PDB file of C-alpha atoms in Angstrom:
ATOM      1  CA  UNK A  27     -60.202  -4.376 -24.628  1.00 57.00           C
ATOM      2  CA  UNK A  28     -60.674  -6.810 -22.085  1.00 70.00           C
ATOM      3  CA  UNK A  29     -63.920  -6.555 -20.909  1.00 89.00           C
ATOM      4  CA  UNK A  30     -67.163  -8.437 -22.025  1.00 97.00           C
ATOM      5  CA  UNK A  31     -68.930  -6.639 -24.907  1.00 98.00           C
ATOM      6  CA  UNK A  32     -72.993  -6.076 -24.068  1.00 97.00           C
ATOM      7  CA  UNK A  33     -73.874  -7.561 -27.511  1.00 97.00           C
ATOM      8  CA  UNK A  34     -72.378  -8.922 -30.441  1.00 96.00           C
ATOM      9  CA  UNK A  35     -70.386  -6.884 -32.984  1.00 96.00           C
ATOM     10  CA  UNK A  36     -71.717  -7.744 -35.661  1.00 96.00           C
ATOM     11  CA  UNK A  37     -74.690  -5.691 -35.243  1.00 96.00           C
ATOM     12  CA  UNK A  38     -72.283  -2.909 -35.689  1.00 97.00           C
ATOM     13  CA  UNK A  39     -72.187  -1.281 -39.417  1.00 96.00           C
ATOM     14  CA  UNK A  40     -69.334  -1.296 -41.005  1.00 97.00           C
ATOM     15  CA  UNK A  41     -69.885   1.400 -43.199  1.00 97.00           C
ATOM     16  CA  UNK A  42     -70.273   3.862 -39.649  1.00 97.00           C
ATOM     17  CA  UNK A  43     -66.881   1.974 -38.543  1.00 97.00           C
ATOM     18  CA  UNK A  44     -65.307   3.265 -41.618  1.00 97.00           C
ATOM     19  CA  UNK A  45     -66.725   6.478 -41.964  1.00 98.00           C
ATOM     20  CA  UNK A  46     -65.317   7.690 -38.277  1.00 98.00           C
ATOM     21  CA  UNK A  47     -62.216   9.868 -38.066  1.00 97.00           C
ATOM     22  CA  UNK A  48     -59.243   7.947 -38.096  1.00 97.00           C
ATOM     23  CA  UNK A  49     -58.363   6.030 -35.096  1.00 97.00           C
ATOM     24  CA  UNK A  50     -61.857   5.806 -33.428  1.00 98.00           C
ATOM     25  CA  UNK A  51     -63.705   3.034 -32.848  1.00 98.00           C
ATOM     26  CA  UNK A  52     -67.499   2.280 -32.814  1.00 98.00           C
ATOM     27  CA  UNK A  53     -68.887  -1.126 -30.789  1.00 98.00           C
ATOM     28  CA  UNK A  54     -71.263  -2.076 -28.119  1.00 98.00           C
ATOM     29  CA  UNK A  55     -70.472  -0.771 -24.677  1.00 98.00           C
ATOM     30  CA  UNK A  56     -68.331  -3.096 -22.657  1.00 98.00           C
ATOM     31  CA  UNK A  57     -68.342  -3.729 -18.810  1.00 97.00           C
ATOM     32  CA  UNK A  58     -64.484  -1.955 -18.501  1.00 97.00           C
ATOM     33  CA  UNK A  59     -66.155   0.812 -20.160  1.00 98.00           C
ATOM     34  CA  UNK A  60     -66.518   2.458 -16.603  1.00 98.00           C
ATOM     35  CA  UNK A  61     -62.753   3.072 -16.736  1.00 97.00           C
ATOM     36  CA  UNK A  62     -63.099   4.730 -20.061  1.00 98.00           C
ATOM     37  CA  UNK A  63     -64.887   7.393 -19.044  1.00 97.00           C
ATOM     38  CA  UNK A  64     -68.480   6.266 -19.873  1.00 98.00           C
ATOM     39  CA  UNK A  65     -70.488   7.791 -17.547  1.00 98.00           C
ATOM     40  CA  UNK A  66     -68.373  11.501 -17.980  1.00 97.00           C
ATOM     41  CA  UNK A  67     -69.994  11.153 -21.394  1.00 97.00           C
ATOM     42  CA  UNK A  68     -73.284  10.688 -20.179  1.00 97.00           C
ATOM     43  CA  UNK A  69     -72.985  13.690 -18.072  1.00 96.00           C
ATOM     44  CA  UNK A  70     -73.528  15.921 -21.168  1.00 95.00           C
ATOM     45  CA  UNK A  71     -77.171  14.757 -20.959  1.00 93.00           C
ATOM     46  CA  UNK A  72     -78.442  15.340 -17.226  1.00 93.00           C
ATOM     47  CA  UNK A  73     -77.186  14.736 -13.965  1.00 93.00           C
ATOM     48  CA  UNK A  74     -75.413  11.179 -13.398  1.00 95.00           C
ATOM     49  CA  UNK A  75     -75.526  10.460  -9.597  1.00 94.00           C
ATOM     50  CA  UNK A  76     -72.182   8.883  -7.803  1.00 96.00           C
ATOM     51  CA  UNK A  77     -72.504   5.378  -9.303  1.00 97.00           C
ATOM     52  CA  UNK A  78     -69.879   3.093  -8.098  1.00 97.00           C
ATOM     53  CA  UNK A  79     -68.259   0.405 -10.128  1.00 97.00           C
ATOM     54  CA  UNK A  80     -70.307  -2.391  -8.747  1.00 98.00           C
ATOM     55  CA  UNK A  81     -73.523  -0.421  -9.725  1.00 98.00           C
ATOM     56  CA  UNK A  82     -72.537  -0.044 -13.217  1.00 98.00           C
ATOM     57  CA  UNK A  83     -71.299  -3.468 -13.092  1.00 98.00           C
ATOM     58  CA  UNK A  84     -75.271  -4.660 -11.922  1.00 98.00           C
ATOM     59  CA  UNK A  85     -76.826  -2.436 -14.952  1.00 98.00           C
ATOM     60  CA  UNK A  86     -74.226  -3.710 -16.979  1.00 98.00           C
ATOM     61  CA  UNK A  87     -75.081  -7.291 -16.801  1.00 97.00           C
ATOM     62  CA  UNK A  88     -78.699  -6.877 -16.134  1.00 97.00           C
ATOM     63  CA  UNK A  89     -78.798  -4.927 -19.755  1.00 97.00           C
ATOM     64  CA  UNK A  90     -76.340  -8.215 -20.910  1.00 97.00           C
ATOM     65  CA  UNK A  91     -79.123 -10.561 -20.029  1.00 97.00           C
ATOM     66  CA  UNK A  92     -81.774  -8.705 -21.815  1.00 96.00           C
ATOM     67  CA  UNK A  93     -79.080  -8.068 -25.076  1.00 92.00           C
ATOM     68  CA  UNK A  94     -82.280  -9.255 -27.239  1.00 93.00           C
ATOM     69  CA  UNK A  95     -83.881  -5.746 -25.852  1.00 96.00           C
ATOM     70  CA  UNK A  96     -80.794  -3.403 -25.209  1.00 97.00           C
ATOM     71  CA  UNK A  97     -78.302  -2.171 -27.210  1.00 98.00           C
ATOM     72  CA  UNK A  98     -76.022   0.782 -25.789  1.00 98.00           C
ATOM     73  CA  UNK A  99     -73.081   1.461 -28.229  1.00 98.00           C
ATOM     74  CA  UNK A 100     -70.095   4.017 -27.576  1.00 98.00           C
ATOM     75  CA  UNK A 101     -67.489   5.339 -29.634  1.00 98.00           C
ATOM     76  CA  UNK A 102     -64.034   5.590 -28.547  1.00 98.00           C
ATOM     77  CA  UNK A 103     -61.201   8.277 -29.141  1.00 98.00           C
ATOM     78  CA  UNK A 104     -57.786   7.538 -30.558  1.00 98.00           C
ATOM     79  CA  UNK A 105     -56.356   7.626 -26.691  1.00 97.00           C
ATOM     80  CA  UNK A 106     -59.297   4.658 -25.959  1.00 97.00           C
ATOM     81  CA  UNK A 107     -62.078   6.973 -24.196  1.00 98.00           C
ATOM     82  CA  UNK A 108     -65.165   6.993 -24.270  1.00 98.00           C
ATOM     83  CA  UNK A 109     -66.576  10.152 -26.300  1.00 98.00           C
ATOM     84  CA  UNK A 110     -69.896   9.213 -28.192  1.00 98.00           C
ATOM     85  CA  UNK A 111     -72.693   6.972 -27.115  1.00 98.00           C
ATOM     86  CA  UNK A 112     -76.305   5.725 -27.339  1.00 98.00           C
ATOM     87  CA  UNK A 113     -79.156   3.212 -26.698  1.00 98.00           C
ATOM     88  CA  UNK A 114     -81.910   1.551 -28.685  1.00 98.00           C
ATOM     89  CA  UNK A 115     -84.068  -0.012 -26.707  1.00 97.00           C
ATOM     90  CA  UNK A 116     -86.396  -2.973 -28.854  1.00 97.00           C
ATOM     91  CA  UNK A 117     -90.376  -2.883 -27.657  1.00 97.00           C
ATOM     92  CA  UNK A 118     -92.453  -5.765 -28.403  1.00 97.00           C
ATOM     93  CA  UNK A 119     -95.730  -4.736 -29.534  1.00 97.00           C
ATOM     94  CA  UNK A 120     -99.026  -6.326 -29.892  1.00 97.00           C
ATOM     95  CA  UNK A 121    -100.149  -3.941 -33.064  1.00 97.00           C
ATOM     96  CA  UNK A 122     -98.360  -4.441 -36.172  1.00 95.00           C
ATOM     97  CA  UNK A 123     -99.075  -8.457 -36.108  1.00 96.00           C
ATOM     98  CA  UNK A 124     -96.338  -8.391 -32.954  1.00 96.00           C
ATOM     99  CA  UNK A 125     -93.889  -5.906 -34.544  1.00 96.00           C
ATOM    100  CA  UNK A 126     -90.876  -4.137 -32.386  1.00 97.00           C
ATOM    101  CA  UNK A 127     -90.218  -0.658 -32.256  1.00 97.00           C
ATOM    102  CA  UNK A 128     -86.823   1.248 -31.479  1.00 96.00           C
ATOM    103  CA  UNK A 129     -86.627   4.110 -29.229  1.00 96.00           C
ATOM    104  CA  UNK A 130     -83.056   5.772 -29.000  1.00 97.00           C
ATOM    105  CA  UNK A 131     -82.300   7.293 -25.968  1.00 97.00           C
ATOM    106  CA  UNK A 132     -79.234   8.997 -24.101  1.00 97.00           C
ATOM    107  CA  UNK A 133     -77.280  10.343 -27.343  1.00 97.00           C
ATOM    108  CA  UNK A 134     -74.176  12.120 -25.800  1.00 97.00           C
ATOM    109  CA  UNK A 135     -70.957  13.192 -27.212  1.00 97.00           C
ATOM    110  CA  UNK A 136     -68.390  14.542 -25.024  1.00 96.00           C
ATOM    111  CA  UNK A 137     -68.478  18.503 -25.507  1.00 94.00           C
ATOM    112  CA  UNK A 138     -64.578  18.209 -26.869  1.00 95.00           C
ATOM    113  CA  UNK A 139     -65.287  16.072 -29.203  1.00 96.00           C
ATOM    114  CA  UNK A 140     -68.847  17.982 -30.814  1.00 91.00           C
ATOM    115  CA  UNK A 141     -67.992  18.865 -34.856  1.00 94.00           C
ATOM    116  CA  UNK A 142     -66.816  15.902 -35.681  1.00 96.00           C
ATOM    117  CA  UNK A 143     -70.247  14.044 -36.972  1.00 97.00           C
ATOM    118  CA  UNK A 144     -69.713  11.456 -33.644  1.00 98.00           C
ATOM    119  CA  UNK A 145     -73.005  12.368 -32.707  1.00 97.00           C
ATOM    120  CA  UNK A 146     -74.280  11.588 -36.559  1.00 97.00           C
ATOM    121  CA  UNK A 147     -72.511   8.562 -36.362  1.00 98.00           C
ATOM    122  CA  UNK A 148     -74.422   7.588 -33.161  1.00 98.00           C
ATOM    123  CA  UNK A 149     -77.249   7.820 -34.557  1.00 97.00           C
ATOM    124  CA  UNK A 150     -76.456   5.233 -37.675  1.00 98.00           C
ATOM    125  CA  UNK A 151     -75.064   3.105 -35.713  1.00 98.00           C
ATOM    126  CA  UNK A 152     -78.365   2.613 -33.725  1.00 98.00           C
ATOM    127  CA  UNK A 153     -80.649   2.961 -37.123  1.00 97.00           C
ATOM    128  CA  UNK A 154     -78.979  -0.054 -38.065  1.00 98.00           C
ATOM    129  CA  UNK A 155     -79.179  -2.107 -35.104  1.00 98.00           C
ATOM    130  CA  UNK A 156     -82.793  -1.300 -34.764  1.00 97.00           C
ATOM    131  CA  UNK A 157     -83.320  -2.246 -38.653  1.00 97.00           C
ATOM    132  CA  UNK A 158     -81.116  -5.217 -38.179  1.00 97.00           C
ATOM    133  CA  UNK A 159     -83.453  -6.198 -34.990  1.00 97.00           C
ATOM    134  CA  UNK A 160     -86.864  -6.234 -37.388  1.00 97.00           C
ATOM    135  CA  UNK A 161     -87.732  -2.860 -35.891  1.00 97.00           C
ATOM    136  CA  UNK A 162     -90.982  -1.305 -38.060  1.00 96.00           C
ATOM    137  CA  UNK A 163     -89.744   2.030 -36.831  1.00 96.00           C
ATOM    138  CA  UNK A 164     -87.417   3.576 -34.914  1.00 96.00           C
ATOM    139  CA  UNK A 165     -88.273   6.653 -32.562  1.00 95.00           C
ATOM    140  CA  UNK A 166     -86.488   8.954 -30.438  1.00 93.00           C
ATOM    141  CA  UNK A 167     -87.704  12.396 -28.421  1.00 91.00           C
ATOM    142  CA  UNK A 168     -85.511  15.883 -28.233  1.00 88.00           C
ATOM    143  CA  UNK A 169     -85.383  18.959 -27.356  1.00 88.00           C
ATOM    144  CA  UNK A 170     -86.944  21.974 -29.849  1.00 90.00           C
ATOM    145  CA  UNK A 171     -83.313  22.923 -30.236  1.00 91.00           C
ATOM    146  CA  UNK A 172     -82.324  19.492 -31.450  1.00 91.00           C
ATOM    147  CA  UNK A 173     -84.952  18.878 -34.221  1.00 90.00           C
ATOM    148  CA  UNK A 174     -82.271  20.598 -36.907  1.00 89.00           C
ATOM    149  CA  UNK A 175     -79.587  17.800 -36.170  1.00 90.00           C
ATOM    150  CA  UNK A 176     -82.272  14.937 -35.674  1.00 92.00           C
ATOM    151  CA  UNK A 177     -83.645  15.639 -39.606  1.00 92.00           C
ATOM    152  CA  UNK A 178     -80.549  15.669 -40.656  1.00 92.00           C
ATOM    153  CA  UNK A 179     -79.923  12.141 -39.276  1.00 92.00           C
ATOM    154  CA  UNK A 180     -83.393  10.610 -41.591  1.00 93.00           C
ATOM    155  CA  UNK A 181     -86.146  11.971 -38.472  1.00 91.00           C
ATOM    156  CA  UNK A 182     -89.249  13.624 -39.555  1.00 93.00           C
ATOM    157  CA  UNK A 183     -91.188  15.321 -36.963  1.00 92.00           C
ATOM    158  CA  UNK A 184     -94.186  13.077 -35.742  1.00 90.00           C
ATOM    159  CA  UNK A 185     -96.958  13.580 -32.810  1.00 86.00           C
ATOM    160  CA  UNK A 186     -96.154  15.229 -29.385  1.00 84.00           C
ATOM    161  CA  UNK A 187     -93.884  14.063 -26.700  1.00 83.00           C
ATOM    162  CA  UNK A 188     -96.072  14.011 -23.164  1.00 84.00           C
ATOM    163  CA  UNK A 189     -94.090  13.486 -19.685  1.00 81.00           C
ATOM    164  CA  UNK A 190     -95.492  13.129 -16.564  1.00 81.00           C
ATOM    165  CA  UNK A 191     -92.455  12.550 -13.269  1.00 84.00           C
ATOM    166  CA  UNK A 192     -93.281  10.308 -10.466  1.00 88.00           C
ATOM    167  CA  UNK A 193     -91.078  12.386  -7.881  1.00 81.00           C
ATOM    168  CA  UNK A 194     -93.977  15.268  -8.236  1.00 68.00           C
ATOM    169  CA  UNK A 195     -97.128  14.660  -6.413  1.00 66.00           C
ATOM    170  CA  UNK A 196     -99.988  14.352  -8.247  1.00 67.00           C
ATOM    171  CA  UNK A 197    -102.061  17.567  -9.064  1.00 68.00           C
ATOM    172  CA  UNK A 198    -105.675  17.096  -7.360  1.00 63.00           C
ATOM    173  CA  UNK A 199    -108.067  17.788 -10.874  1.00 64.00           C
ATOM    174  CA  UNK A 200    -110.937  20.616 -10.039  1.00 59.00           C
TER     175      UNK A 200
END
């Protein structure tokens, strides 16, 4: 690898690193990581738009200044592409005397690759970052179909997840 890791390392468990398949690789995504096939993994999720180099490249190193707040993590085949990653995002709160709060977000694993716990080991990887960070709790929202896989990584169902998009116009109330 080449390229200019988003964080350090060592927030990286070991005990995920060793508990992978053999030859794959957990760490924090890097700004080469386009090449690797990043964004195809990403595409699992939702639709990705036509981002060019030079606009990952901007993300990437706006997320690198703000490494105190971002943490995106992949996990790389044998061959050295991208097939597993994640985020855990750190909120600074004012309840909790100023405690932080992890919310996981994008968990993909290419579809090739599903079966082989990548998407488990996602998951720990950002538990412990997000412990690591002084996080009080970490949360994350799903699908109905994804609660099953979410227990099994530690989650207990909690509350209601609301959304409201800003490309609708607003509904007039009666």
């Amino acid at each position: 690898m080449t390229g200019q890791l988003l964080f350090s390392a060592s927030l990286i468990s070991p005990e995920v690193q060793a508990a992978l398949p053999p030859g794959y690789k957990v760490r924090p995504l890097a700004s080469d990581d386009y090449e690797r096939g990043f964004l195809d993994t990403l595409a699992v999720l939702t639709e990705i738009g036509d981002i060019s180099k030079a606009q990952f490249l901007e993300r990437f190193n706006y997320l690198k200044q703000h490494n105190h707040e971002y943490f995106t993590i992949v996990i790389l085949s044998p061959d050295d592409r991208v097939v597993g990653a994640g985020t855990i995002f750190v909120e600074r709160k004012f309840i909790r005397n100023t405690g932080l709060v992890g919310h996981i977000e994008d968990i993909a694993v290419n579809k090739n690759q599903q079966g082989k716990k990548l998407g488990l080991r996602v998951i720990q990887t950002l538990k412990y970052i997000g412990a690591n960070r002084g996080c009080y709790k970490v949360i994350l929202d799903c699908s109905e179909k994804n609660v099953p896989f979410y227990e099994k990584c530690g989650f207990t169902r909690k509350e209601v997840e609301m959304a409201w998009y800003c490309n609708e116009p607003p509904k007039a109330k009666l």
